[in-house]
Amino acid sequence: MTIDRIRLRLVTARLAHPFENRWQRYHTWTKLQVEVDGGGEGAQSTGRSECSAMETPFYNYETIETAWYVIERYLGPMLLAEGVSDPRACLRVWREVNGHEEAKAAVETALWDLQARLRGRPLCEEVGGSVRPVPAGATVGIEPTVEELVESVARSARAGYRRVRLKIRPGWDRLPIREVVRAFPGLPVIADANAAYDETHLEHLTSLEELGMHALEQPFPRHLLQTTAELQKRMNTPICLDEQVHSLREVRQAAEAGACRMVNIKVGRVGGIGEAVRIHDFCASAGIPAFVGAKWDQGVARWTNIAVATLPNMTEASDVGPSETYYLDDGAEPRVAFRTPGFVLPGTGPGTAVEPTGTLTVERQTELTGAGR
């Protein structure tokens, strides 16, 4: 398999409902899309992916702008110069590029899709999963009032979602968690802090256990691993790690420290599908349940996440729900939809089997070839 060109495109989609996390409130979401053209033995195809980086540097230091620059200036030209198209080998080509996992994942994931399309296999099977139903979980942002939050969760519950993840932060945690758990008995609730707390909140977070959460996600920043371990010792409620995990090495460290009993595996955050699979395999061997997380992905990434979520140890509901929950138009055909209440199915055609609709607003685009841009 060879690659001929790499295309980058910034596209903006409008959200179905405004979304607020601990940093800001969103009405639209701009993503970086990557396409890789290539082939071999007379066959040609295009692999597609979506960079998980956000517009702002709050969740992670990477943004869509930094990812664009790193791919255009380094990752793309390095791949084209080396003639490497195997998704398992591209990290070797980029070994001198420090960090920038989300940029690397965007290109690596497109190579996985291209390889699966050329082989005529569904992406889920190409990465080690299978065509099987995947349970979907919903993510609900911070709302102006608890009443509006409960109504937002109610929409997810009526749609059939298998669990809900609530965004929390200091001053917005006990009451919203309590009211949602009380209003929806039997619906697993993960309280997601996005590392909003510090050591001074240890007692307060411990006290949240009585509310009956399914899990508490990423309470502290990455550098407070021992504090996270101390909190897990005090709680029967599983602590789920998210921002903590950028590699298999970090998952091992967290597990050895006793800092987690669940892992949110974001393909972009860990540097691509290859590393996501390795983390999944370790979690399976260690008895740690896992799920695929997302950051308000558009259609291309949503289908990719579904494929990865078919791996056998993805036993928790993943962030793979129907597109209409999140976007008025997510720019992909087909759109992700429930096959049965609360469950989606991966694409059964080659690769993700998704094609762009061309209906989203294109903010910028460029193309890289073997001879340069």
GROMACS .gro file of C-alpha atoms in nm:
model
  373
    1MET     CA    1   0.000   0.000   0.000
    2THR     CA    2   0.130   0.345  -0.090
    3ILE     CA    3   0.001   0.693  -0.007
    4ASP     CA    4  -0.017   0.965  -0.270
    5ARG     CA    5  -0.156   1.268  -0.091
    6ILE     CA    6  -0.287   1.396   0.241
    7ARG     CA    7  -0.568   1.651   0.261
    8LEU     CA    8  -0.649   1.868   0.561
    9ARG     CA    9  -0.978   2.045   0.608
   10LEU     CA   10  -1.130   2.252   0.890
   11VAL     CA   11  -1.509   2.214   0.898
   12THR     CA   12  -1.772   2.365   1.126
   13ALA     CA   13  -2.098   2.200   1.232
   14ARG     CA   14  -2.384   2.344   1.438
   15LEU     CA   15  -2.482   2.164   1.757
   16ALA     CA   16  -2.832   2.030   1.810
   17HIS     CA   17  -2.824   2.180   2.163
   18PRO     CA   18  -2.575   2.417   2.329
   19PHE     CA   19  -2.311   2.232   2.533
   20GLU     CA   20  -2.117   2.363   2.833
   21ASN     CA   21  -1.818   2.203   3.003
   22ARG     CA   22  -1.606   2.346   3.284
   23TRP     CA   23  -1.446   2.599   3.046
   24GLN     CA   24  -1.705   2.739   2.806
   25ARG     CA   25  -2.038   2.703   2.628
   26TYR     CA   26  -2.054   2.592   2.264
   27HIS     CA   27  -2.310   2.641   1.986
   28THR     CA   28  -2.089   2.522   1.698
   29TRP     CA   29  -1.790   2.289   1.682
   30THR     CA   30  -1.500   2.310   1.435
   31LYS     CA   31  -1.300   1.995   1.362
   32LEU     CA   32  -0.992   1.909   1.159
   33GLN     CA   33  -1.059   1.635   0.904
   34VAL     CA   34  -0.780   1.431   0.744
   35GLU     CA   35  -0.800   1.234   0.420
   36VAL     CA   36  -0.526   1.006   0.286
   37ASP     CA   37  -0.534   0.886  -0.075
   38GLY     CA   38  -0.346   0.568  -0.154
   39GLY     CA   39  -0.357   0.220  -0.294
   40GLY     CA   40  -0.173  -0.077  -0.431
   41GLU     CA   41  -0.207  -0.356  -0.687
   42GLY     CA   42  -0.438  -0.147  -0.902
   43ALA     CA   43  -0.676  -0.045  -0.623
   44GLN     CA   44  -0.715   0.312  -0.499
   45SER     CA   45  -0.913   0.448  -0.207
   46THR     CA   46  -0.932   0.727   0.052
   47GLY     CA   47  -0.893   0.682   0.426
   48ARG     CA   48  -1.074   0.935   0.644
   49SER     CA   49  -1.034   1.050   1.000
   50GLU     CA   50  -1.105   1.340   1.230
   51CYS     CA   51  -0.863   1.501   1.471
   52SER     CA   52  -0.997   1.498   1.826
   53ALA     CA   53  -0.826   1.826   1.919
   54MET     CA   54  -1.052   2.113   2.022
   55GLU     CA   55  -1.047   2.478   1.923
   56THR     CA   56  -0.913   2.581   2.265
   57PRO     CA   57  -0.610   2.462   2.469
   58PHE     CA   58  -0.810   2.398   2.789
   59TYR     CA   59  -0.865   2.021   2.773
   60ASN     CA   60  -0.520   1.961   2.624
   61TYR     CA   61  -0.235   2.174   2.492
   62GLU     CA   62  -0.320   2.060   2.138
   63THR     CA   63  -0.577   2.252   1.934
   64ILE     CA   64  -0.702   2.216   1.578
   65GLU     CA   65  -0.455   2.489   1.481
   66THR     CA   66  -0.152   2.322   1.639
   67ALA     CA   67  -0.256   1.986   1.491
   68TRP     CA   68  -0.291   2.143   1.145
   69TYR     CA   69   0.058   2.295   1.172
   70VAL     CA   70   0.225   1.977   1.299
   71ILE     CA   71   0.063   1.758   1.034
   72GLU     CA   72   0.132   2.003   0.751
   73ARG     CA   73   0.488   2.085   0.858
   74TYR     CA   74   0.610   1.753   0.998
   75LEU     CA   75   0.393   1.442   1.014
   76GLY     CA   76   0.258   1.451   0.660
   77PRO     CA   77   0.587   1.531   0.482
   78MET     CA   78   0.773   1.272   0.692
   79LEU     CA   79   0.529   0.998   0.594
   80LEU     CA   80   0.531   1.094   0.229
   81ALA     CA   81   0.911   1.114   0.221
   82GLU     CA   82   0.952   0.772   0.384
   83GLY     CA   83   0.678   0.615   0.173
   84VAL     CA   84   0.526   0.461   0.488
   85SER     CA   85   0.157   0.373   0.474
   86ASP     CA   86   0.130   0.096   0.737
   87PRO     CA   87  -0.053   0.243   1.039
   88ARG     CA   88   0.156   0.021   1.267
   89ALA     CA   89   0.478   0.172   1.133
   90CYS     CA   90   0.400   0.543   1.121
   91LEU     CA   91   0.491   0.603   1.488
   92ARG     CA   92   0.842   0.483   1.406
   93VAL     CA   93   0.863   0.750   1.135
   94TRP     CA   94   0.748   1.013   1.386
   95ARG     CA   95   0.965   0.896   1.677
   96GLU     CA   96   1.151   1.229   1.690
   97VAL     CA   97   0.827   1.428   1.713
   98ASN     CA   98   0.768   1.483   2.083
   99GLY     CA   99   0.405   1.463   2.197
  100HIS     CA  100   0.124   1.588   1.969
  101GLU     CA  101  -0.070   1.264   2.012
  102GLU     CA  102  -0.393   1.406   1.871
  103ALA     CA  103  -0.220   1.519   1.551
  104LYS     CA  104  -0.050   1.181   1.515
  105ALA     CA  105  -0.376   0.996   1.580
  106ALA     CA  106  -0.555   1.193   1.308
  107VAL     CA  107  -0.314   1.069   1.041
  108GLU     CA  108  -0.268   0.719   1.186
  109THR     CA  109  -0.644   0.663   1.204
  110ALA     CA  110  -0.687   0.767   0.841
  111LEU     CA  111  -0.424   0.506   0.750
  112TRP     CA  112  -0.619   0.237   0.937
  113ASP     CA  113  -0.932   0.333   0.745
  114LEU     CA  114  -0.744   0.333   0.414
  115GLN     CA  115  -0.592  -0.009   0.485
  116ALA     CA  116  -0.929  -0.158   0.580
  117ARG     CA  117  -1.096  -0.014   0.270
  118LEU     CA  118  -0.827  -0.155   0.040
  119ARG     CA  119  -0.859  -0.495   0.206
  120GLY     CA  120  -1.238  -0.483   0.183
  121ARG     CA  121  -1.280  -0.532   0.558
  122PRO     CA  122  -1.485  -0.338   0.817
  123LEU     CA  123  -1.262  -0.120   1.032
  124CYS     CA  124  -1.387  -0.296   1.346
  125GLU     CA  125  -1.246  -0.628   1.222
  126GLU     CA  126  -0.924  -0.465   1.099
  127VAL     CA  127  -0.845  -0.339   1.451
  128GLY     CA  128  -0.935  -0.664   1.630
  129GLY     CA  129  -1.303  -0.615   1.708
  130SER     CA  130  -1.612  -0.756   1.544
  131VAL     CA  131  -1.948  -0.657   1.401
  132ARG     CA  132  -2.152  -0.651   1.720
  133PRO     CA  133  -2.394  -0.416   1.898
  134VAL     CA  134  -2.220  -0.141   2.100
  135PRO     CA  135  -2.395   0.018   2.402
  136ALA     CA  136  -2.399   0.398   2.389
  137GLY     CA  137  -2.363   0.646   2.672
  138ALA     CA  138  -2.465   1.012   2.663
  139THR     CA  139  -2.268   1.313   2.785
  140VAL     CA  140  -2.461   1.601   2.938
  141GLY     CA  141  -2.299   1.937   2.993
  142ILE     CA  142  -2.339   2.194   3.267
  143GLU     CA  143  -2.680   2.360   3.247
  144PRO     CA  144  -2.800   2.695   3.387
  145THR     CA  145  -3.019   2.517   3.645
  146VAL     CA  146  -3.052   2.170   3.796
  147GLU     CA  147  -3.404   2.152   3.652
  148GLU     CA  148  -3.269   2.203   3.301
  149LEU     CA  149  -2.999   1.944   3.367
  150VAL     CA  150  -3.258   1.686   3.473
  151GLU     CA  151  -3.459   1.756   3.160
  152SER     CA  152  -3.149   1.715   2.946
  153VAL     CA  153  -3.077   1.378   3.109
  154ALA     CA  154  -3.442   1.286   3.060
  155ARG     CA  155  -3.404   1.332   2.684
  156SER     CA  156  -3.109   1.091   2.688
  157ALA     CA  157  -3.297   0.840   2.901
  158ARG     CA  158  -3.602   0.852   2.673
  159ALA     CA  159  -3.376   0.793   2.373
  160GLY     CA  160  -3.248   0.474   2.534
  161TYR     CA  161  -2.891   0.566   2.633
  162ARG     CA  162  -2.734   0.303   2.860
  163ARG     CA  163  -2.560   0.552   3.092
  164VAL     CA  164  -2.509   0.926   3.127
  165ARG     CA  165  -2.195   1.126   3.198
  166LEU     CA  166  -2.245   1.454   3.385
  167LYS     CA  167  -1.992   1.735   3.365
  168ILE     CA  168  -1.909   1.865   3.713
  169ARG     CA  169  -1.682   2.128   3.866
  170PRO     CA  170  -1.638   2.286   4.210
  171GLY     CA  171  -1.972   2.436   4.306
  172TRP     CA  172  -2.162   2.220   4.055
  173ASP     CA  173  -2.137   1.863   4.177
  174ARG     CA  174  -2.329   1.738   4.482
  175LEU     CA  175  -2.671   1.880   4.395
  176PRO     CA  176  -2.675   1.792   4.024
  177ILE     CA  177  -2.542   1.440   4.087
  178ARG     CA  178  -2.792   1.380   4.367
  179GLU     CA  179  -3.090   1.502   4.167
  180VAL     CA  180  -3.001   1.305   3.854
  181VAL     CA  181  -2.936   0.982   4.044
  182ARG     CA  182  -3.261   1.030   4.233
  183ALA     CA  183  -3.462   1.107   3.918
  184PHE     CA  184  -3.326   0.814   3.714
  185PRO     CA  185  -3.279   0.509   3.936
  186GLY     CA  186  -3.104   0.231   3.749
  187LEU     CA  187  -2.936   0.465   3.498
  188PRO     CA  188  -2.557   0.455   3.555
  189VAL     CA  189  -2.424   0.807   3.618
  190ILE     CA  190  -2.056   0.899   3.569
  191ALA     CA  191  -1.957   1.234   3.718
  192ASP     CA  192  -1.686   1.377   3.491
  193ALA     CA  193  -1.469   1.645   3.650
  194ASN     CA  194  -1.221   1.706   3.367
  195ALA     CA  195  -0.948   1.746   3.634
  196ALA     CA  196  -1.125   2.045   3.792
  197TYR     CA  197  -1.029   1.966   4.155
  198ASP     CA  198  -0.709   1.976   4.362
  199GLU     CA  199  -0.576   1.828   4.687
  200THR     CA  200  -0.792   2.058   4.898
  201HIS     CA  201  -1.104   1.885   4.761
  202LEU     CA  202  -1.012   1.533   4.873
  203GLU     CA  203  -1.261   1.519   5.162
  204HIS     CA  204  -1.535   1.678   4.956
  205LEU     CA  205  -1.496   1.431   4.669
  206THR     CA  206  -1.489   1.141   4.913
  207SER     CA  207  -1.825   1.255   5.046
  208LEU     CA  208  -1.982   1.231   4.699
  209GLU     CA  209  -1.971   0.851   4.720
  210GLU     CA  210  -2.295   0.845   4.916
  211LEU     CA  211  -2.478   0.980   4.610
  212GLY     CA  212  -2.458   0.646   4.427
  213MET     CA  213  -2.252   0.738   4.121
  214HIS     CA  214  -2.147   0.465   3.879
  215ALA     CA  215  -1.799   0.624   3.858
  216LEU     CA  216  -1.611   0.948   3.921
  217GLU     CA  217  -1.407   1.049   3.618
  218GLN     CA  218  -1.072   1.232   3.628
  219PRO     CA  219  -1.116   1.431   3.950
  220PHE     CA  220  -0.756   1.563   3.958
  221PRO     CA  221  -0.495   1.681   3.705
  222ARG     CA  222  -0.239   1.434   3.571
  223HIS     CA  223   0.038   1.540   3.809
  224LEU     CA  224  -0.174   1.443   4.112
  225LEU     CA  225  -0.166   1.068   4.050
  226GLN     CA  226  -0.094   0.987   4.415
  227THR     CA  227  -0.383   1.207   4.526
  228THR     CA  228  -0.605   1.018   4.284
  229ALA     CA  229  -0.481   0.690   4.431
  230GLU     CA  230  -0.556   0.817   4.782
  231LEU     CA  231  -0.911   0.908   4.678
  232GLN     CA  232  -0.963   0.564   4.521
  233LYS     CA  233  -0.854   0.402   4.850
  234ARG     CA  234  -1.125   0.599   5.028
  235MET     CA  235  -1.402   0.516   4.780
  236ASN     CA  236  -1.574   0.202   4.662
  237THR     CA  237  -1.698   0.405   4.365
  238PRO     CA  238  -1.461   0.341   4.072
  239ILE     CA  239  -1.241   0.628   3.964
  240CYS     CA  240  -1.225   0.644   3.586
  241LEU     CA  241  -0.917   0.799   3.427
  242ASP     CA  242  -0.935   1.014   3.115
  243GLU     CA  243  -0.689   1.304   3.080
  244GLN     CA  244  -0.445   1.102   3.293
  245VAL     CA  245  -0.399   0.850   3.014
  246HIS     CA  246  -0.184   0.938   2.712
  247SER     CA  247  -0.012   0.602   2.673
  248LEU     CA  248  -0.002   0.241   2.787
  249ARG     CA  249   0.284   0.334   3.018
  250GLU     CA  250   0.064   0.581   3.207
  251VAL     CA  251  -0.218   0.328   3.239
  252ARG     CA  252   0.027   0.079   3.389
  253GLN     CA  253   0.152   0.341   3.635
  254ALA     CA  254  -0.201   0.432   3.739
  255ALA     CA  255  -0.302   0.068   3.784
  256GLU     CA  256   0.010  -0.007   3.989
  257ALA     CA  257  -0.063   0.296   4.209
  258GLY     CA  258  -0.422   0.181   4.262
  259ALA     CA  259  -0.550   0.504   4.109
  260CYS     CA  260  -0.825   0.369   3.887
  261ARG     CA  261  -1.085   0.098   3.840
  262MET     CA  262  -1.206   0.214   3.498
  263VAL     CA  263  -1.044   0.374   3.191
  264ASN     CA  264  -1.185   0.609   2.929
  265ILE     CA  265  -0.984   0.541   2.612
  266LYS     CA  266  -0.990   0.832   2.372
  267VAL     CA  267  -0.826   0.731   2.043
  268GLY     CA  268  -0.695   1.081   1.977
  269ARG     CA  269  -0.563   1.141   2.324
  270VAL     CA  270  -0.348   0.824   2.326
  271GLY     CA  271  -0.199   0.878   1.980
  272GLY     CA  272  -0.412   0.653   1.763
  273ILE     CA  273  -0.587   0.321   1.722
  274GLY     CA  274  -0.271   0.116   1.771
  275GLU     CA  275  -0.205   0.252   2.120
  276ALA     CA  276  -0.577   0.239   2.205
  277VAL     CA  277  -0.577  -0.134   2.128
  278ARG     CA  278  -0.267  -0.189   2.344
  279ILE     CA  279  -0.429  -0.004   2.636
  280HIS     CA  280  -0.748  -0.205   2.586
  281ASP     CA  281  -0.551  -0.530   2.597
  282PHE     CA  282  -0.371  -0.431   2.917
  283CYS     CA  283  -0.699  -0.330   3.084
  284ALA     CA  284  -0.849  -0.665   2.986
  285SER     CA  285  -0.559  -0.853   3.143
  286ALA     CA  286  -0.578  -0.637   3.459
  287GLY     CA  287  -0.956  -0.670   3.496
  288ILE     CA  288  -1.016  -0.298   3.442
  289PRO     CA  289  -1.331  -0.218   3.240
  290ALA     CA  290  -1.294   0.037   2.962
  291PHE     CA  291  -1.495   0.239   2.715
  292VAL     CA  292  -1.431   0.465   2.417
  293GLY     CA  293  -1.458   0.833   2.498
  294ALA     CA  294  -1.517   1.122   2.261
  295LYS     CA  295  -1.512   1.502   2.242
  296TRP     CA  296  -1.830   1.592   2.055
  297ASP     CA  297  -1.704   1.414   1.746
  298GLN     CA  298  -1.857   1.469   1.406
  299GLY     CA  299  -1.962   1.180   1.182
  300VAL     CA  300  -1.626   1.050   1.059
  301ALA     CA  301  -1.480   1.010   1.408
  302ARG     CA  302  -1.808   0.877   1.547
  303TRP     CA  303  -1.794   0.577   1.311
  304THR     CA  304  -1.426   0.525   1.394
  305ASN     CA  305  -1.505   0.521   1.766
  306ILE     CA  306  -1.780   0.263   1.713
  307ALA     CA  307  -1.531   0.034   1.540
  308VAL     CA  308  -1.285   0.058   1.832
  309ALA     CA  309  -1.568   0.016   2.083
  310THR     CA  310  -1.633  -0.336   1.950
  311LEU     CA  311  -1.312  -0.461   2.115
  312PRO     CA  312  -1.409  -0.725   2.374
  313ASN     CA  313  -1.307  -0.540   2.694
  314MET     CA  314  -1.505  -0.226   2.604
  315THR     CA  315  -1.765  -0.340   2.855
  316GLU     CA  316  -1.887   0.004   2.962
  317ALA     CA  317  -2.117   0.212   2.742
  318SER     CA  318  -1.906   0.419   2.498
  319ASP     CA  319  -1.950   0.773   2.363
  320VAL     CA  320  -2.091   0.654   2.030
  321GLY     CA  321  -2.451   0.774   2.034
  322PRO     CA  322  -2.662   0.888   1.739
  323SER     CA  323  -2.540   1.193   1.551
  324GLU     CA  324  -2.871   1.374   1.587
  325THR     CA  325  -2.818   1.395   1.964
  326TYR     CA  326  -2.520   1.621   1.906
  327TYR     CA  327  -2.541   1.783   1.561
  328LEU     CA  328  -2.801   1.920   1.326
  329ASP     CA  329  -2.573   1.788   1.049
  330ASP     CA  330  -2.250   1.601   1.127
  331GLY     CA  331  -2.125   1.596   0.768
  332ALA     CA  332  -2.125   1.219   0.720
  333GLU     CA  333  -2.334   0.960   0.539
  334PRO     CA  334  -2.465   0.737   0.679
  335ARG     CA  335  -2.540   0.907   1.009
  336VAL     CA  336  -2.499   0.709   1.329
  337ALA     CA  337  -2.837   0.594   1.463
  338PHE     CA  338  -2.963   0.344   1.719
  339ARG     CA  339  -3.033   0.002   1.568
  340THR     CA  340  -3.211  -0.097   1.889
  341PRO     CA  341  -3.268   0.138   2.185
  342GLY     CA  342  -2.930   0.228   2.333
  343PHE     CA  343  -2.719   0.029   2.087
  344VAL     CA  344  -2.538   0.113   1.763
  345LEU     CA  345  -2.369  -0.114   1.508
  346PRO     CA  346  -2.035  -0.058   1.334
  347GLY     CA  347  -2.018  -0.014   0.959
  348THR     CA  348  -2.012  -0.344   0.772
  349GLY     CA  349  -1.865  -0.207   0.449
  350PRO     CA  350  -1.492  -0.152   0.389
  351GLY     CA  351  -1.327   0.068   0.651
  352THR     CA  352  -1.570   0.289   0.837
  353ALA     CA  353  -1.792   0.284   0.526
  354VAL     CA  354  -1.861   0.654   0.586
  355GLU     CA  355  -1.852   0.924   0.317
  356PRO     CA  356  -1.853   1.303   0.363
  357THR     CA  357  -2.169   1.485   0.260
  358GLY     CA  358  -1.993   1.813   0.173
  359THR     CA  359  -2.264   2.003   0.361
  360LEU     CA  360  -2.054   2.148   0.644
  361THR     CA  361  -1.891   2.490   0.633
  362VAL     CA  362  -1.530   2.457   0.517
  363GLU     CA  363  -1.310   2.709   0.697
  364ARG     CA  364  -0.979   2.610   0.538
  365GLN     CA  365  -0.822   2.328   0.336
  366THR     CA  366  -0.489   2.223   0.190
  367GLU     CA  367  -0.322   1.925   0.025
  368LEU     CA  368   0.017   1.756   0.072
  369THR     CA  369   0.181   1.537  -0.190
  370GLY     CA  370   0.514   1.360  -0.222
  371ALA     CA  371   0.654   1.668  -0.392
  372GLY     CA  372   0.531   1.899  -0.118
  373ARG     CA  373   0.219   2.107  -0.098
   0.00000   0.00000   0.00000
